[in-house]
Tab-separated table of C-alpha atoms in Angstrom:
chain	number	residue	atom	x	y	z
Z	1	MET	CA	-6.696	49.882	-41.589
Z	2	VAL	CA	-5.326	46.535	-43.939
Z	3	PHE	CA	-8.229	44.799	-42.790
Z	4	ALA	CA	-12.637	44.926	-43.075
Z	5	ASN	CA	-13.535	44.479	-38.619
Z	6	ARG	CA	-16.736	42.592	-40.697
Z	7	LEU	CA	-14.205	40.133	-41.088
Z	8	PHE	CA	-12.072	40.157	-38.081
Z	9	PRO	CA	-14.111	41.227	-34.919
Z	10	SER	CA	-11.510	42.753	-31.764
Z	11	PRO	CA	-12.208	40.796	-29.147
Z	12	ILE	CA	-14.664	43.296	-27.765
Z	13	ALA	CA	-17.277	42.777	-30.825
Z	14	VAL	CA	-16.820	38.962	-29.488
Z	15	GLY	CA	-17.858	39.365	-26.191
Z	16	TRP	CA	-20.795	41.749	-27.179
Z	17	GLU	CA	-21.946	39.214	-29.654
Z	18	MET	CA	-21.472	36.801	-26.255
Z	19	TRP	CA	-23.963	38.250	-24.324
Z	20	VAL	CA	-26.135	38.975	-27.074
Z	21	LEU	CA	-26.416	35.469	-28.583
Z	22	GLY	CA	-26.651	34.706	-24.789
Z	23	THR	CA	-29.049	36.792	-23.917
Z	24	GLN	CA	-31.168	37.601	-26.385
Z	25	ALA	CA	-31.493	34.044	-28.299
Z	26	ASN	CA	-30.107	30.974	-28.510
Z	27	LEU	CA	-26.595	30.679	-27.374
Z	28	LEU	CA	-27.194	28.404	-23.621
Z	29	PRO	CA	-29.836	26.243	-25.373
Z	30	ASP	CA	-27.584	25.354	-28.155
Z	31	LEU	CA	-24.433	24.875	-25.523
Z	32	GLY	CA	-26.652	22.908	-23.236
Z	33	LYS	CA	-28.354	20.847	-26.075
Z	34	THR	CA	-23.968	20.174	-26.453
Z	35	LEU	CA	-23.159	19.855	-23.017
Z	36	LEU	CA	-25.622	16.950	-23.240
Z	37	ARG	CA	-25.404	15.348	-26.412
Z	38	ALA	CA	-21.045	15.366	-25.200
Z	39	GLY	CA	-21.706	14.050	-22.298
Z	40	LEU	CA	-24.040	10.953	-22.701
Z	41	ALA	CA	-21.701	10.354	-25.165
Z	42	PHE	CA	-18.606	10.259	-23.544
Z	43	PHE	CA	-20.353	8.681	-20.419
Z	44	ILE	CA	-21.527	5.416	-22.558
Z	45	ALA	CA	-17.828	5.014	-24.284
Z	46	MET	CA	-16.378	5.466	-21.075
Z	47	ALA	CA	-18.474	2.600	-19.027
Z	48	LEU	CA	-18.134	0.655	-22.677
Z	49	GLY	CA	-14.304	1.777	-23.800
Z	50	THR	CA	-13.898	0.428	-19.592
Z	51	ALA	CA	-15.317	-2.465	-19.614
Z	52	LEU	CA	-13.647	-3.420	-23.272
Z	53	GLY	CA	-10.694	-2.750	-22.488
Z	54	ILE	CA	-10.165	-4.476	-18.611
Z	55	VAL	CA	-11.275	-7.897	-20.775
Z	56	LEU	CA	-8.490	-7.513	-24.308
Z	57	GLY	CA	-6.200	-6.499	-20.824
Z	58	ARG	CA	-6.692	-9.570	-18.816
Z	59	VAL	CA	-8.208	-12.284	-21.203
Z	60	ARG	CA	-5.030	-12.437	-24.294
Z	61	TRP	CA	-6.706	-15.401	-26.952
Z	62	LEU	CA	-10.106	-12.899	-26.872
Z	63	ASP	CA	-6.795	-9.764	-26.955
Z	64	ARG	CA	-5.859	-10.884	-30.583
Z	65	LEU	CA	-9.268	-11.969	-31.725
Z	66	PHE	CA	-9.920	-8.616	-31.752
Z	67	SER	CA	-7.087	-6.767	-31.817
Z	68	ALA	CA	-7.406	-6.567	-35.727
Z	69	TRP	CA	-11.109	-5.619	-34.674
Z	70	LEU	CA	-9.644	-2.335	-32.228
Z	71	LEU	CA	-7.307	-1.004	-35.509
Z	72	VAL	CA	-9.438	-0.317	-37.829
Z	73	GLY	CA	-11.739	1.647	-35.261
Z	74	LEU	CA	-9.068	3.500	-34.174
Z	75	ASN	CA	-8.722	4.711	-37.463
Z	76	LEU	CA	-12.238	4.559	-39.348
Z	77	PRO	CA	-12.347	7.865	-41.096
Z	78	ALA	CA	-14.904	9.838	-37.560
Z	79	ILE	CA	-16.895	11.669	-40.964
Z	80	VAL	CA	-18.197	7.979	-42.797
Z	81	VAL	CA	-19.154	6.881	-39.207
Z	82	ALA	CA	-21.359	9.574	-39.064
Z	83	ILE	CA	-22.699	10.010	-42.396
Z	84	VAL	CA	-23.686	5.909	-42.311
Z	85	LEU	CA	-25.499	6.207	-38.965
Z	86	TYR	CA	-27.046	9.334	-40.122
Z	87	ILE	CA	-28.605	6.828	-42.995
Z	88	TRP	CA	-28.992	3.537	-41.582
Z	89	LEU	CA	-31.416	5.520	-38.196
Z	90	GLY	CA	-31.795	9.010	-39.445
Z	91	LEU	CA	-31.134	11.956	-37.812
Z	92	THR	CA	-31.465	11.956	-35.086
Z	93	GLU	CA	-30.130	11.821	-30.860
Z	94	VAL	CA	-29.922	8.382	-31.112
Z	95	ALA	CA	-27.137	7.812	-34.781
Z	96	LEU	CA	-25.315	10.940	-33.419
Z	97	ILE	CA	-24.803	9.628	-30.489
Z	98	SER	CA	-24.377	6.402	-31.331
Z	99	ALA	CA	-21.605	7.991	-34.046
Z	100	VAL	CA	-19.826	9.841	-31.233
Z	101	VAL	CA	-19.495	6.598	-29.146
Z	102	ILE	CA	-18.289	4.329	-32.549
Z	103	ASN	CA	-15.240	6.240	-32.916
Z	104	LYS	CA	-14.679	7.819	-29.186
Z	105	VAL	CA	-14.402	3.770	-27.711
Z	106	PRO	CA	-11.684	2.032	-29.506
Z	107	LEU	CA	-9.363	4.626	-27.778
Z	108	VAL	CA	-10.799	4.427	-24.511
Z	109	VAL	CA	-10.444	0.614	-24.493
Z	110	THR	CA	-6.934	0.481	-26.160
Z	111	THR	CA	-5.713	3.719	-23.021
Z	112	ILE	CA	-7.233	0.682	-21.044
Z	113	ARG	CA	-6.176	-2.728	-22.091
Z	114	GLU	CA	-2.565	-1.053	-22.118
Z	115	GLY	CA	-3.125	-0.211	-18.304
Z	116	VAL	CA	-3.985	-3.717	-17.459
Z	117	ARG	CA	-1.426	-4.906	-19.540
Z	118	SER	CA	0.971	-2.691	-17.391
Z	119	PHE	CA	-0.740	-3.921	-13.917
Z	120	LEU	CA	2.650	-5.172	-11.792
Z	121	PRO	CA	1.977	-8.936	-10.900
Z	122	ALA	CA	3.896	-7.566	-7.410
Z	123	TYR	CA	1.215	-6.227	-6.311
Z	124	GLU	CA	-1.151	-9.530	-7.518
Z	125	GLU	CA	1.815	-11.141	-4.887
Z	126	LEU	CA	0.946	-9.870	-2.356
Z	127	ALA	CA	-3.114	-9.772	-2.679
Z	128	GLN	CA	-2.406	-13.160	-2.738
Z	129	ALA	CA	-0.337	-13.429	0.672
Z	130	LEU	CA	-2.663	-11.261	2.286
Z	131	ARG	CA	-5.935	-13.133	0.790
Z	132	LEU	CA	-7.242	-10.044	-0.334
Z	133	SER	CA	-11.264	-11.410	-1.198
Z	134	PRO	CA	-11.978	-10.418	-4.554
Z	135	TRP	CA	-13.761	-6.716	-3.787
Z	136	ARG	CA	-11.214	-5.034	-1.818
Z	137	LYS	CA	-8.209	-6.708	-4.164
Z	138	LEU	CA	-10.406	-5.133	-6.310
Z	139	LEU	CA	-10.638	-1.387	-3.898
Z	140	LEU	CA	-6.999	-1.894	-2.873
Z	141	VAL	CA	-5.284	-3.136	-6.063
Z	142	PHE	CA	-7.247	-3.382	-8.939
Z	143	LEU	CA	-8.812	0.044	-8.857
Z	144	PRO	CA	-4.997	2.360	-8.032
Z	145	GLN	CA	-3.567	1.020	-11.507
Z	146	LEU	CA	-6.732	1.064	-13.557
Z	147	LEU	CA	-7.019	5.266	-12.856
Z	148	PRO	CA	-4.183	6.891	-13.677
Z	149	PHE	CA	-5.370	5.235	-17.062
Z	150	VAL	CA	-8.996	6.198	-16.839
Z	151	LEU	CA	-8.343	9.327	-16.530
Z	152	ALA	CA	-5.881	8.902	-19.790
Z	153	ALA	CA	-7.947	8.074	-21.757
Z	154	ALA	CA	-11.035	10.895	-19.932
Z	155	ARG	CA	-8.465	13.557	-21.310
Z	156	THR	CA	-7.591	12.847	-24.485
Z	157	GLY	CA	-11.177	11.825	-25.137
Z	158	LEU	CA	-13.130	14.882	-24.363
Z	159	SER	CA	-11.173	16.368	-26.394
Z	160	LEU	CA	-11.977	13.879	-28.443
Z	161	ILE	CA	-15.579	14.172	-27.920
Z	162	TRP	CA	-15.883	17.792	-27.580
Z	163	LYS	CA	-14.017	18.501	-31.332
Z	164	ILE	CA	-16.439	15.719	-33.491
Z	165	VAL	CA	-20.623	16.471	-32.165
Z	166	LEU	CA	-19.517	19.818	-33.232
Z	167	VAL	CA	-18.223	18.212	-36.422
Z	168	PHE	CA	-21.211	15.896	-36.362
Z	169	GLU	CA	-23.783	18.639	-34.784
Z	170	VAL	CA	-22.908	20.703	-38.359
Z	171	LEU	CA	-23.162	17.660	-40.846
Z	172	GLY	CA	-26.710	16.735	-39.761
Z	173	SER	CA	-28.897	17.461	-36.234
Z	174	ASP	CA	-31.441	20.216	-34.879
Z	175	GLY	CA	-29.230	22.763	-32.484
Z	176	GLY	CA	-26.177	22.635	-30.751
Z	177	VAL	CA	-23.239	25.019	-31.741
Z	178	GLY	CA	-22.487	22.725	-34.268
Z	179	TYR	CA	-25.379	23.012	-35.601
Z	180	ARG	CA	-25.012	27.047	-35.256
Z	181	VAL	CA	-22.074	27.758	-36.380
Z	182	SER	CA	-23.512	25.575	-39.060
Z	183	VAL	CA	-25.966	28.803	-40.030
Z	184	LEU	CA	-23.945	31.770	-38.772
Z	185	PHE	CA	-21.379	30.349	-42.075
Z	186	GLN	CA	-24.645	31.426	-44.701
Z	187	PHE	CA	-24.352	34.182	-43.441
Z	188	PHE	CA	-20.431	34.627	-43.180
Z	189	ASP	CA	-21.458	36.001	-39.403
Z	190	ILE	CA	-18.252	35.851	-38.152
Z	191	GLY	CA	-18.720	37.567	-35.481
Z	192	GLY	CA	-21.732	35.324	-34.067
Z	193	ILE	CA	-19.305	32.050	-35.023
Z	194	LEU	CA	-15.913	33.252	-32.996
Z	195	ALA	CA	-18.870	33.615	-29.963
Z	196	TYR	CA	-20.390	30.380	-30.134
Z	197	THR	CA	-16.999	29.216	-30.055
Z	198	GLY	CA	-15.223	31.555	-27.555
Z	199	ALA	CA	-18.356	30.002	-25.061
Z	200	PHE	CA	-17.852	26.692	-26.187
Z	201	ILE	CA	-14.101	26.726	-25.047
Z	202	LEU	CA	-14.757	28.605	-21.661
Z	203	VAL	CA	-17.147	25.831	-20.589
Z	204	VAL	CA	-14.198	23.235	-22.121
Z	205	LEU	CA	-11.391	25.377	-19.561
Z	206	ALA	CA	-13.828	25.436	-16.687
Z	207	PHE	CA	-14.579	21.695	-17.361
Z	208	GLU	CA	-10.717	21.384	-17.544
Z	209	TYR	CA	-9.667	23.145	-14.501
Z	210	GLY	CA	-13.348	23.438	-12.665
Z	211	LEU	CA	-13.423	19.033	-12.436
Z	212	LEU	CA	-10.412	16.828	-13.820
Z	213	ARG	CA	-7.672	18.392	-12.783
Z	214	PRO	CA	-8.983	18.619	-8.969
Z	215	LEU	CA	-10.551	15.118	-9.544
Z	216	GLU	CA	-6.954	14.531	-10.641
Z	217	ARG	CA	-5.014	15.765	-8.563
Z	218	ARG	CA	-7.257	13.838	-6.026
Z	219	ILE	CA	-6.100	10.398	-7.085
Z	220	LEU	CA	-3.007	10.958	-7.596
Z	221	ARG	CA	-1.941	12.617	-4.895
Z	222	TRP	CA	-0.367	9.716	-3.739
Z	223	ARG	CA	2.047	10.464	-6.310
Z	224	ALA	CA	5.959	11.767	-6.088
Z	225	ASP	CA	4.219	13.983	-8.840
Z	226	PRO	CA	0.440	14.286	-9.097
Z	227	ALA	CA	0.012	16.784	-12.050
Y	1	MET	CA	-0.594	-15.148	22.266
Y	2	ALA	CA	-1.119	-19.209	20.276
Y	3	ARG	CA	2.198	-20.226	19.490
Y	4	GLY	CA	3.375	-21.107	15.574
Y	5	PRO	CA	2.171	-23.339	14.101
Y	6	GLY	CA	3.810	-26.577	13.140
Y	7	LEU	CA	4.300	-26.814	9.485
Y	8	SER	CA	4.589	-29.948	7.144
Y	9	LEU	CA	5.350	-28.692	3.764
Y	10	GLN	CA	5.565	-31.759	0.985
Y	11	ILE	CA	6.537	-31.341	-2.441
Y	12	ILE	CA	5.627	-34.046	-5.352
Y	13	GLU	CA	7.479	-31.971	-7.829
Y	14	LYS	CA	7.288	-28.132	-8.268
Y	15	ARG	CA	8.066	-26.572	-12.351
Y	16	PHE	CA	8.198	-24.653	-14.007
Y	17	PRO	CA	7.269	-24.613	-17.313
Y	18	GLY	CA	9.935	-24.403	-20.056
Y	19	ARG	CA	12.500	-26.405	-17.462
Y	20	PRO	CA	13.792	-29.727	-17.688
Y	21	VAL	CA	14.716	-30.307	-14.607
Y	22	PRO	CA	12.400	-29.788	-11.814
Y	23	VAL	CA	13.099	-27.175	-9.009
Y	24	PHE	CA	11.794	-29.580	-6.240
Y	25	ALA	CA	11.043	-33.768	-6.644
Y	26	GLY	CA	10.632	-35.807	-2.947
Y	27	PHE	CA	11.672	-32.560	-0.994
Y	28	ALA	CA	9.574	-32.054	2.266
Y	29	LEU	CA	10.484	-30.209	5.145
Y	30	ASP	CA	8.507	-30.289	8.861
Y	31	VAL	CA	8.992	-27.146	11.150
Y	32	GLU	CA	8.183	-27.686	15.118
Y	33	PRO	CA	5.834	-25.179	16.026
Y	34	ALA	CA	7.524	-21.653	16.743
Y	35	THR	CA	10.781	-22.250	15.938
Y	36	VAL	CA	12.152	-19.635	12.934
Y	37	LEU	CA	13.853	-21.261	10.563
Y	38	ALA	CA	16.206	-20.834	8.157
Y	39	VAL	CA	17.097	-21.616	4.465
Y	40	LEU	CA	19.764	-20.373	3.144
Y	41	GLY	CA	21.630	-21.558	-0.425
Y	42	PRO	CA	23.054	-20.027	-3.665
Y	43	SER	CA	20.223	-17.683	-5.075
Y	44	GLY	CA	18.441	-19.951	-8.325
Y	45	ILE	CA	18.816	-22.948	-5.680
Y	46	GLY	CA	15.061	-21.991	-5.090
Y	47	LYS	CA	14.316	-20.895	-1.487
Y	48	SER	CA	12.023	-17.457	-2.735
Y	49	THR	CA	10.070	-20.667	-4.703
Y	50	LEU	CA	9.735	-22.314	-1.200
Y	51	LEU	CA	8.084	-19.477	1.090
Y	52	ARG	CA	5.858	-18.471	-2.517
Y	53	LEU	CA	4.609	-22.660	-1.659
Y	54	VAL	CA	4.624	-21.788	1.605
Y	55	ALA	CA	2.310	-18.568	1.612
Y	56	GLY	CA	0.262	-20.445	-1.568
Y	57	ILE	CA	1.574	-17.280	-3.584
Y	58	ASP	CA	1.844	-20.169	-6.200
Y	59	ARG	CA	0.190	-23.651	-5.876
Y	60	ASP	CA	0.825	-24.445	-9.117
Y	61	PHE	CA	2.582	-27.758	-7.835
Y	62	HIS	CA	2.481	-30.843	-6.514
Y	63	GLY	CA	1.455	-31.403	-3.177
Y	64	THR	CA	0.647	-29.751	-0.218
Y	65	VAL	CA	1.556	-27.811	2.868
Y	66	GLU	CA	0.025	-27.860	6.193
Y	67	LEU	CA	0.129	-25.711	8.662
Y	68	ASP	CA	-0.653	-27.881	12.531
Y	69	GLY	CA	-1.922	-30.738	9.687
Y	70	ILE	CA	-4.451	-28.485	7.941
Y	71	ASN	CA	-4.316	-27.757	4.986
Y	72	ALA	CA	-2.211	-23.855	5.158
Y	73	PHE	CA	-4.842	-22.161	2.452
Y	74	GLN	CA	-7.349	-22.783	4.265
Y	75	ALA	CA	-5.763	-21.068	7.098
Y	76	PRO	CA	-5.303	-17.721	8.255
Y	77	PRO	CA	-3.058	-15.278	6.071
Y	78	PRO	CA	1.579	-15.716	7.326
Y	79	GLY	CA	3.336	-12.697	7.153
Y	80	PHE	CA	5.395	-12.387	4.376
Y	81	VAL	CA	7.708	-9.961	4.209
Y	82	PHE	CA	9.371	-9.774	0.342
Y	83	GLN	CA	12.813	-8.889	-0.486
Y	84	ASP	CA	11.472	-5.657	-1.824
Y	85	PRO	CA	8.970	-3.156	0.631
Y	86	ARG	CA	6.167	-3.539	-1.864
Y	87	LEU	CA	3.727	-1.707	-0.102
Y	88	LEU	CA	1.151	-0.253	-2.675
Y	89	PRO	CA	1.632	3.549	-3.117
Y	90	TRP	CA	-1.413	5.048	-3.685
Y	91	LEU	CA	-2.009	3.325	0.325
Y	92	THR	CA	-0.960	6.105	4.168
Y	93	VAL	CA	1.761	4.142	5.652
Y	94	ILE	CA	-1.452	3.111	8.409
Y	95	GLY	CA	-3.171	2.186	4.730
Y	96	ASN	CA	-0.972	-0.950	3.792
Y	97	ILE	CA	-1.155	-1.509	7.653
Y	98	ARG	CA	-4.507	-1.775	7.339
Y	99	ALA	CA	-5.018	-3.458	3.932
Y	100	ALA	CA	-3.268	-6.684	5.943
Y	101	ALA	CA	-5.466	-6.394	8.854
Y	102	PRO	CA	-8.659	-4.537	8.601
Y	103	ALA	CA	-10.037	-5.070	11.025
Y	104	MET	CA	-7.413	-3.588	12.891
Y	105	SER	CA	-8.526	-0.525	14.688
Y	106	ARG	CA	-6.526	2.848	13.012
Y	107	ALA	CA	-5.734	3.205	17.196
Y	108	ALA	CA	-3.485	-0.392	16.795
Y	109	ALA	CA	-2.919	0.117	13.995
Y	110	LEU	CA	-1.119	3.549	15.247
Y	111	ALA	CA	0.227	1.194	18.613
Y	112	ALA	CA	2.135	-1.271	15.983
Y	113	LEU	CA	3.811	1.479	13.484
Y	114	ALA	CA	5.230	3.560	17.544
Y	115	ARG	CA	6.563	-0.173	17.918
Y	116	MET	CA	8.668	0.237	14.704
Y	117	GLY	CA	9.248	4.026	15.554
Y	118	LEU	CA	7.202	5.553	12.757
Y	119	ALA	CA	3.813	7.045	15.226
Y	120	GLY	CA	4.655	10.332	13.297
Y	121	GLU	CA	4.540	8.387	9.481
Y	122	ALA	CA	1.361	7.022	9.625
Y	123	ASP	CA	-0.422	8.735	6.981
Y	124	ALA	CA	3.011	9.541	4.778
Y	125	TYR	CA	2.137	8.222	1.541
Y	126	PRO	CA	5.312	4.991	0.826
Y	127	HIS	CA	7.482	7.799	-1.474
Y	128	GLN	CA	8.246	10.003	1.252
Y	129	LEU	CA	10.068	7.571	3.796
Y	130	SER	CA	13.087	6.788	3.312
Y	131	GLY	CA	14.032	3.633	1.835
Y	132	GLY	CA	14.993	2.352	5.725
Y	133	MET	CA	11.355	3.133	6.794
Y	134	GLN	CA	9.451	1.219	4.255
Y	135	ARG	CA	11.322	-2.029	5.329
Y	136	ARG	CA	10.133	-1.199	9.115
Y	137	VAL	CA	6.392	-0.705	7.475
Y	138	ALA	CA	5.690	-4.014	5.215
Y	139	LEU	CA	7.196	-5.105	8.577
Y	140	ALA	CA	4.576	-3.800	11.088
Y	141	ARG	CA	2.685	-5.234	7.815
Y	142	ALA	CA	3.370	-8.825	7.887
Y	143	PHE	CA	3.143	-8.679	11.598
Y	144	ALA	CA	-0.228	-7.113	12.180
Y	145	HIS	CA	-2.957	-8.826	11.871
Y	146	ASN	CA	-0.410	-10.942	14.194
Y	147	ALA	CA	0.105	-13.812	12.125
Y	148	ARG	CA	0.982	-17.346	13.452
Y	149	LEU	CA	3.262	-17.660	10.431
Y	150	LEU	CA	5.998	-15.146	9.466
Y	151	LEU	CA	7.841	-15.613	6.053
Y	152	LEU	CA	10.285	-13.569	5.665
Y	153	ASP	CA	11.713	-14.061	1.330
Y	154	GLU	CA	15.470	-11.784	2.412
Y	155	PRO	CA	14.476	-9.057	4.417
Y	156	PHE	CA	17.987	-7.859	4.776
Y	157	VAL	CA	18.782	-7.919	1.547
Y	158	SER	CA	20.612	-4.534	-0.094
Y	159	LEU	CA	20.207	-3.638	3.593
Y	160	ASP	CA	22.514	-0.837	4.944
Y	161	ARG	CA	24.670	-2.132	8.135
Y	162	THR	CA	23.074	-0.130	10.195
Y	163	LEU	CA	20.105	-0.424	9.150
Y	164	VAL	CA	20.109	-4.489	9.000
Y	165	ASP	CA	21.119	-4.141	12.946
Y	166	ASP	CA	18.001	-1.632	13.580
Y	167	MET	CA	16.264	-4.685	11.222
Y	168	TYR	CA	16.903	-7.520	13.102
Y	169	ARG	CA	16.827	-5.759	16.844
Y	170	LEU	CA	12.568	-5.011	15.421
Y	171	ILE	CA	12.768	-8.959	13.977
Y	172	SER	CA	14.370	-10.646	17.753
Y	173	ARG	CA	11.788	-8.517	19.119
Y	174	LEU	CA	8.301	-8.998	17.525
Y	175	ILE	CA	9.125	-12.693	16.990
Y	176	GLY	CA	10.220	-13.379	21.122
Y	177	LEU	CA	6.501	-10.468	22.122
Y	178	THR	CA	4.251	-13.625	19.251
Y	179	SER	CA	5.487	-16.661	19.300
Y	180	PRO	CA	6.169	-17.489	15.329
Y	181	THR	CA	6.720	-20.053	13.685
Y	182	VAL	CA	8.957	-18.121	11.239
Y	183	LEU	CA	10.488	-19.149	7.938
Y	184	LEU	CA	13.753	-16.933	6.853
Y	185	VAL	CA	15.223	-17.431	2.930
Y	186	SER	CA	18.447	-15.138	2.526
Y	187	HIS	CA	22.177	-16.641	0.531
Y	188	GLN	CA	23.356	-14.627	3.878
Y	189	PRO	CA	24.119	-17.351	6.488
Y	190	GLN	CA	25.237	-14.596	9.363
Y	191	ASP	CA	21.067	-13.866	9.168
Y	192	ALA	CA	20.517	-17.049	10.222
Y	193	ALA	CA	22.646	-17.406	12.771
Y	194	ARG	CA	21.930	-14.287	14.404
Y	195	LEU	CA	17.984	-14.959	14.201
Y	196	ALA	CA	16.984	-19.176	13.518
Y	197	ASP	CA	16.689	-21.825	15.653
Y	198	ARG	CA	16.864	-23.718	13.091
Y	199	VAL	CA	19.029	-23.750	9.450
Y	200	VAL	CA	18.570	-25.805	5.897
Y	201	VAL	CA	21.030	-25.307	3.688
Y	202	LEU	CA	19.346	-26.265	-0.491
Y	203	ASP	CA	21.230	-27.307	-2.738
Y	204	GLY	CA	21.464	-29.171	-6.412
Y	205	ARG	CA	18.636	-29.321	-9.141
Y	206	PRO	CA	15.172	-30.601	-8.340
Y	207	ALA	CA	16.656	-28.889	-4.384
Y	208	ARG	CA	17.874	-31.003	-1.329
Y	209	ILE	CA	18.732	-30.982	1.878
Y	210	ILE	CA	22.506	-31.226	2.779
Y	211	ALA	CA	22.880	-29.272	5.581
Y	212	ASP	CA	20.001	-29.141	9.034
Y	213	LEU	CA	21.321	-27.725	12.214
Y	214	ARG	CA	19.109	-27.162	15.176
Y	215	PHE	CA	21.400	-24.534	17.477
Y	216	PRO	CA	20.194	-24.139	21.052
Y	217	ILE	CA	23.398	-22.278	22.235
Y	218	PRO	CA	23.400	-18.043	22.099
Y	219	ALA	CA	23.746	-16.852	18.672
Y	220	ALA	CA	26.659	-16.106	18.451
Y	221	SER	CA	28.260	-18.982	18.752
Y	222	ARG	CA	25.396	-19.781	16.401
Y	223	THR	CA	27.053	-18.028	13.624
Y	224	ARG	CA	30.864	-19.394	13.453
Y	225	GLN	CA	28.910	-23.143	13.819
Y	226	VAL	CA	26.494	-21.669	10.876
Y	227	LEU	CA	29.396	-20.765	8.780
Y	228	ALA	CA	32.113	-23.353	8.801
Y	229	ALA	CA	28.607	-25.814	7.608
Y	230	TYR	CA	28.283	-23.053	4.772
Y	231	GLU	CA	31.406	-23.690	3.662
Y	232	HIS	CA	32.358	-27.144	4.468
Y	233	GLN	CA	29.930	-28.168	2.443
Y	234	LEU	CA	29.187	-25.692	-0.338
Y	235	GLY	CA	32.712	-25.518	-0.862
Y	236	GLY	CA	33.393	-22.114	0.218
Y	237	PHE	CA	30.546	-20.617	-1.621
Y	238	ALA	CA	30.101	-17.400	1.605
Y	239	GLN	CA	31.621	-14.002	0.305
Y	240	PRO	CA	35.113	-13.645	0.349
Y	241	GLY	CA	36.151	-11.390	3.388
Y	242	MET	CA	32.305	-11.746	5.375
Y	243	PRO	CA	34.127	-11.055	8.760
Y	244	LEU	CA	33.586	-14.399	11.510
Y	245	PRO	CA	31.919	-12.445	14.486
Y	246	PRO	CA	33.860	-13.615	17.891
Y	247	ALA	CA	33.781	-17.481	19.878
């Protein structure tokens, strides 16, 4: 055999390792911890980024004022933000989640801002001609145009968050998939690392195909090509 | 059914930013209740702007728009048919109708669609309809809330002749049913002659009324009269080769 088994475990071996770690060790609590962090960071970043994106998309002078800051935010190395926050706030959940949010928000703001800028004035005119109340205008004209961009921001944002949460957990946390992978790395336990990675990927796929895509199909069913 | 209101339009000045000459200055137009008024004129003269001012879409002007002596912007909304169908693509056909008339029941909306020959399309999305069907939905939407004022902005533009005839019939029937006051903007004299009780022709900048024709006579004869006035006033502005209807 060219490669040693220990470094290149078979899929069956990885699957077995996943089962053992899941039933007898900390795989599930670690996954839960990482998902909780990612979920919290995701919702905070989406809420904050959507609100800021709408404001910057609608108010031209604010957009001009903050566009340079947004550029800085988009290009700020994620690891620097995490290290600085860990120094300032200690190795805490708040520091970790804040670091993820700070890395994610500029991306959401940019996507939502572009979405708001792309709103068709024709529909605004229609809303005026129909004299829609602000609430009905929001429901019938504003949100439907915004939703495809919110979904795009959610998808790109999630892929970013999955990655950086793990990196930040490696850097400093007391549990979670990233933390456990870093521990397994100390022992060159490639089977364990791949088992954790596989479990994590399964969760991501379940989220994508079980939640995000059906939601997208439902929300965008009015399009000629919804998916 | 209440007849359409009298419309009184006084535009002291309407100017677009960056344009040295106003579109309208010292412009006045009074329309009698339940009149179908067609506004004709070359492209860019301000016909659509006039409709947008009356509808309250553009309120950046000096002047007043009154319906039966009351500020038009405090009155119920007019029915508006844009040059394009302008349906909200994320709403179904019936959703588009009820967007204009939230109090309308589903049954009433279905009846309105049936009048347009769209009974089977209530739950379709706009992209699933042909261009002609989309126009009919737009028309149903404009009439959905029993608007007493109806604003039609080139409703026949870019439609083939068969569809234009369909639309004429539908609009004529709906106007006959509800007797609204109608402002129809067009650059086609035939449109005006077939539907209108009165035609005004705009020209110049700022725009002014250069012809004001009233037609207490049958539609076919109207067409000849409008064409003649139009060509005389604008020096052959009407489209070349346009067929004249029989006298």
